[in-house]
C-alpha atoms as one frame of an Amber mdcrd trajectory, in Angstrom:
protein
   0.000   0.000   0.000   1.299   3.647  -0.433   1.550   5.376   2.374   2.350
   8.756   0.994  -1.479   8.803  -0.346  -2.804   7.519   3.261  -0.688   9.580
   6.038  -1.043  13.212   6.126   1.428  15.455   4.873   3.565  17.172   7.977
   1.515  20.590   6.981  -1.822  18.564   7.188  -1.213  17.539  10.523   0.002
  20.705  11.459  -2.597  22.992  10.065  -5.020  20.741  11.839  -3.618  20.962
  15.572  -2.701  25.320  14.864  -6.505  25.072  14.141  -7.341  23.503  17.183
  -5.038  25.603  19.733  -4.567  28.505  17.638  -7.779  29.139  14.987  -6.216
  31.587  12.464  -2.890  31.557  13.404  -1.886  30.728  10.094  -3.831  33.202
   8.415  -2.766  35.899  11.025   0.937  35.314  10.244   0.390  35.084   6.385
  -1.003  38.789   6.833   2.220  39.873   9.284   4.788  38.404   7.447   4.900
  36.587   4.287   4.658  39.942   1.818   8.612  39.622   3.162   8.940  36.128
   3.155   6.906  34.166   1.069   5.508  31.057   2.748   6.843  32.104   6.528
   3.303  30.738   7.830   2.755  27.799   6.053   6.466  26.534   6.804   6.146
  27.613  10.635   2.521  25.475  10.638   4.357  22.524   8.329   7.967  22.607
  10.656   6.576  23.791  14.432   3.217  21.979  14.392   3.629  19.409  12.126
   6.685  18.158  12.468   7.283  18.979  16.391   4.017  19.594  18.002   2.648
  16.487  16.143   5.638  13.305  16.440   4.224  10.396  18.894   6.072   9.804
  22.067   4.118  12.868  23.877   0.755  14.500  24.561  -0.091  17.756  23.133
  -0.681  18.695  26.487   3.245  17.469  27.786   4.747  19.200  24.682   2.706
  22.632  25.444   4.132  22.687  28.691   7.100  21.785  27.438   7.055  24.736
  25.638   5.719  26.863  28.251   8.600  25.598  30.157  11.384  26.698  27.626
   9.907  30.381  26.629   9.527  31.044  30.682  13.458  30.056  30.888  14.448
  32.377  28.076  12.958  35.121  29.566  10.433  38.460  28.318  11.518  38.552
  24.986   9.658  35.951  24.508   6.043  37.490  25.639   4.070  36.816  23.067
   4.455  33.512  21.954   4.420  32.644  25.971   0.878  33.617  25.902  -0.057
  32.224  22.298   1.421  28.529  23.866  -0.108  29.250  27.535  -3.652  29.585
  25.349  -3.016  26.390  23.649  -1.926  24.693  26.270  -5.236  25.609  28.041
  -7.072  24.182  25.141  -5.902  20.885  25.255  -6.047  20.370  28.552  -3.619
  21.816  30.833  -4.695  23.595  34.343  -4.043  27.337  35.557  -2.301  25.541
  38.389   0.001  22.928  36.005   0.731  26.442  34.083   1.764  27.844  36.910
   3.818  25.027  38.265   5.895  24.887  35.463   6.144  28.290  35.023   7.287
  28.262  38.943   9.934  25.507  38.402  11.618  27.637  35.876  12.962  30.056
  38.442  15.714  27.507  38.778  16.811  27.845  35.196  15.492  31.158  34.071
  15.169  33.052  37.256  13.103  34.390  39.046  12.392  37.611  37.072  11.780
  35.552  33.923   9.012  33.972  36.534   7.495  36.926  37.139   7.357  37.730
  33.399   5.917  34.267  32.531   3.320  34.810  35.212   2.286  37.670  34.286
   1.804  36.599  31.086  -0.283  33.468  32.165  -2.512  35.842  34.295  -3.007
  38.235  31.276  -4.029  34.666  29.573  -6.727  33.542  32.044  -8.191  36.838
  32.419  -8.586  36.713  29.175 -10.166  33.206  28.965 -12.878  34.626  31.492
 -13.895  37.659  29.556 -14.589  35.481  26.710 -16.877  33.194  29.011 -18.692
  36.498  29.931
Protein backbone atom coordinates (compact mmCIF):
# COMPACT_ATOMS: atom_id res chain seq x y z
CA UNK A 1 0.00 0.00 0.00
CA UNK A 2 1.30 3.65 -0.43
CA UNK A 3 1.55 5.38 2.37
CA UNK A 4 2.35 8.76 0.99
CA UNK A 5 -1.48 8.80 -0.35
CA UNK A 6 -2.80 7.52 3.26
CA UNK A 7 -0.69 9.58 6.04
CA UNK A 8 -1.04 13.21 6.13
CA UNK A 9 1.43 15.46 4.87
CA UNK A 10 3.56 17.17 7.98
CA UNK A 11 1.52 20.59 6.98
CA UNK A 12 -1.82 18.56 7.19
CA UNK A 13 -1.21 17.54 10.52
CA UNK A 14 0.00 20.71 11.46
CA UNK A 15 -2.60 22.99 10.06
CA UNK A 16 -5.02 20.74 11.84
CA UNK A 17 -3.62 20.96 15.57
CA UNK A 18 -2.70 25.32 14.86
CA UNK A 19 -6.51 25.07 14.14
CA UNK A 20 -7.34 23.50 17.18
CA UNK A 21 -5.04 25.60 19.73
CA UNK A 22 -4.57 28.51 17.64
CA UNK A 23 -7.78 29.14 14.99
CA UNK A 24 -6.22 31.59 12.46
CA UNK A 25 -2.89 31.56 13.40
CA UNK A 26 -1.89 30.73 10.09
CA UNK A 27 -3.83 33.20 8.42
CA UNK A 28 -2.77 35.90 11.02
CA UNK A 29 0.94 35.31 10.24
CA UNK A 30 0.39 35.08 6.39
CA UNK A 31 -1.00 38.79 6.83
CA UNK A 32 2.22 39.87 9.28
CA UNK A 33 4.79 38.40 7.45
CA UNK A 34 4.90 36.59 4.29
CA UNK A 35 4.66 39.94 1.82
CA UNK A 36 8.61 39.62 3.16
CA UNK A 37 8.94 36.13 3.16
CA UNK A 38 6.91 34.17 1.07
CA UNK A 39 5.51 31.06 2.75
CA UNK A 40 6.84 32.10 6.53
CA UNK A 41 3.30 30.74 7.83
CA UNK A 42 2.76 27.80 6.05
CA UNK A 43 6.47 26.53 6.80
CA UNK A 44 6.15 27.61 10.64
CA UNK A 45 2.52 25.47 10.64
CA UNK A 46 4.36 22.52 8.33
CA UNK A 47 7.97 22.61 10.66
CA UNK A 48 6.58 23.79 14.43
CA UNK A 49 3.22 21.98 14.39
CA UNK A 50 3.63 19.41 12.13
CA UNK A 51 6.68 18.16 12.47
CA UNK A 52 7.28 18.98 16.39
CA UNK A 53 4.02 19.59 18.00
CA UNK A 54 2.65 16.49 16.14
CA UNK A 55 5.64 13.31 16.44
CA UNK A 56 4.22 10.40 18.89
CA UNK A 57 6.07 9.80 22.07
CA UNK A 58 4.12 12.87 23.88
CA UNK A 59 0.76 14.50 24.56
CA UNK A 60 -0.09 17.76 23.13
CA UNK A 61 -0.68 18.69 26.49
CA UNK A 62 3.25 17.47 27.79
CA UNK A 63 4.75 19.20 24.68
CA UNK A 64 2.71 22.63 25.44
CA UNK A 65 4.13 22.69 28.69
CA UNK A 66 7.10 21.78 27.44
CA UNK A 67 7.06 24.74 25.64
CA UNK A 68 5.72 26.86 28.25
CA UNK A 69 8.60 25.60 30.16
CA UNK A 70 11.38 26.70 27.63
CA UNK A 71 9.91 30.38 26.63
CA UNK A 72 9.53 31.04 30.68
CA UNK A 73 13.46 30.06 30.89
CA UNK A 74 14.45 32.38 28.08
CA UNK A 75 12.96 35.12 29.57
CA UNK A 76 10.43 38.46 28.32
CA UNK A 77 11.52 38.55 24.99
CA UNK A 78 9.66 35.95 24.51
CA UNK A 79 6.04 37.49 25.64
CA UNK A 80 4.07 36.82 23.07
CA UNK A 81 4.46 33.51 21.95
CA UNK A 82 4.42 32.64 25.97
CA UNK A 83 0.88 33.62 25.90
CA UNK A 84 -0.06 32.22 22.30
CA UNK A 85 1.42 28.53 23.87
CA UNK A 86 -0.11 29.25 27.53
CA UNK A 87 -3.65 29.59 25.35
CA UNK A 88 -3.02 26.39 23.65
CA UNK A 89 -1.93 24.69 26.27
CA UNK A 90 -5.24 25.61 28.04
CA UNK A 91 -7.07 24.18 25.14
CA UNK A 92 -5.90 20.88 25.25
CA UNK A 93 -6.05 20.37 28.55
CA UNK A 94 -3.62 21.82 30.83
CA UNK A 95 -4.69 23.59 34.34
CA UNK A 96 -4.04 27.34 35.56
CA UNK A 97 -2.30 25.54 38.39
CA UNK A 98 0.00 22.93 36.01
CA UNK A 99 0.73 26.44 34.08
CA UNK A 100 1.76 27.84 36.91
CA UNK A 101 3.82 25.03 38.26
CA UNK A 102 5.89 24.89 35.46
CA UNK A 103 6.14 28.29 35.02
CA UNK A 104 7.29 28.26 38.94
CA UNK A 105 9.93 25.51 38.40
CA UNK A 106 11.62 27.64 35.88
CA UNK A 107 12.96 30.06 38.44
CA UNK A 108 15.71 27.51 38.78
CA UNK A 109 16.81 27.84 35.20
CA UNK A 110 15.49 31.16 34.07
CA UNK A 111 15.17 33.05 37.26
CA UNK A 112 13.10 34.39 39.05
CA UNK A 113 12.39 37.61 37.07
CA UNK A 114 11.78 35.55 33.92
CA UNK A 115 9.01 33.97 36.53
CA UNK A 116 7.50 36.93 37.14
CA UNK A 117 7.36 37.73 33.40
CA UNK A 118 5.92 34.27 32.53
CA UNK A 119 3.32 34.81 35.21
CA UNK A 120 2.29 37.67 34.29
CA UNK A 121 1.80 36.60 31.09
CA UNK A 122 -0.28 33.47 32.16
CA UNK A 123 -2.51 35.84 34.30
CA UNK A 124 -3.01 38.23 31.28
CA UNK A 125 -4.03 34.67 29.57
CA UNK A 126 -6.73 33.54 32.04
CA UNK A 127 -8.19 36.84 32.42
CA UNK A 128 -8.59 36.71 29.18
CA UNK A 129 -10.17 33.21 28.96
CA UNK A 130 -12.88 34.63 31.49
CA UNK A 131 -13.89 37.66 29.56
CA UNK A 132 -14.59 35.48 26.71
CA UNK A 133 -16.88 33.19 29.01
CA UNK A 134 -18.69 36.50 29.93
Amino acid sequence: MNTAVTEQSSYERGSELAEKVNPGMEAVLAGRYDALVPGLSRTIVDVAYGQFYTREGLDEKTRLLATVAALTALGGQTRPQLKVNIASARKVGATQREIGEVIFQMALYGGLPAVINAMNAALEVFDEEVENDE
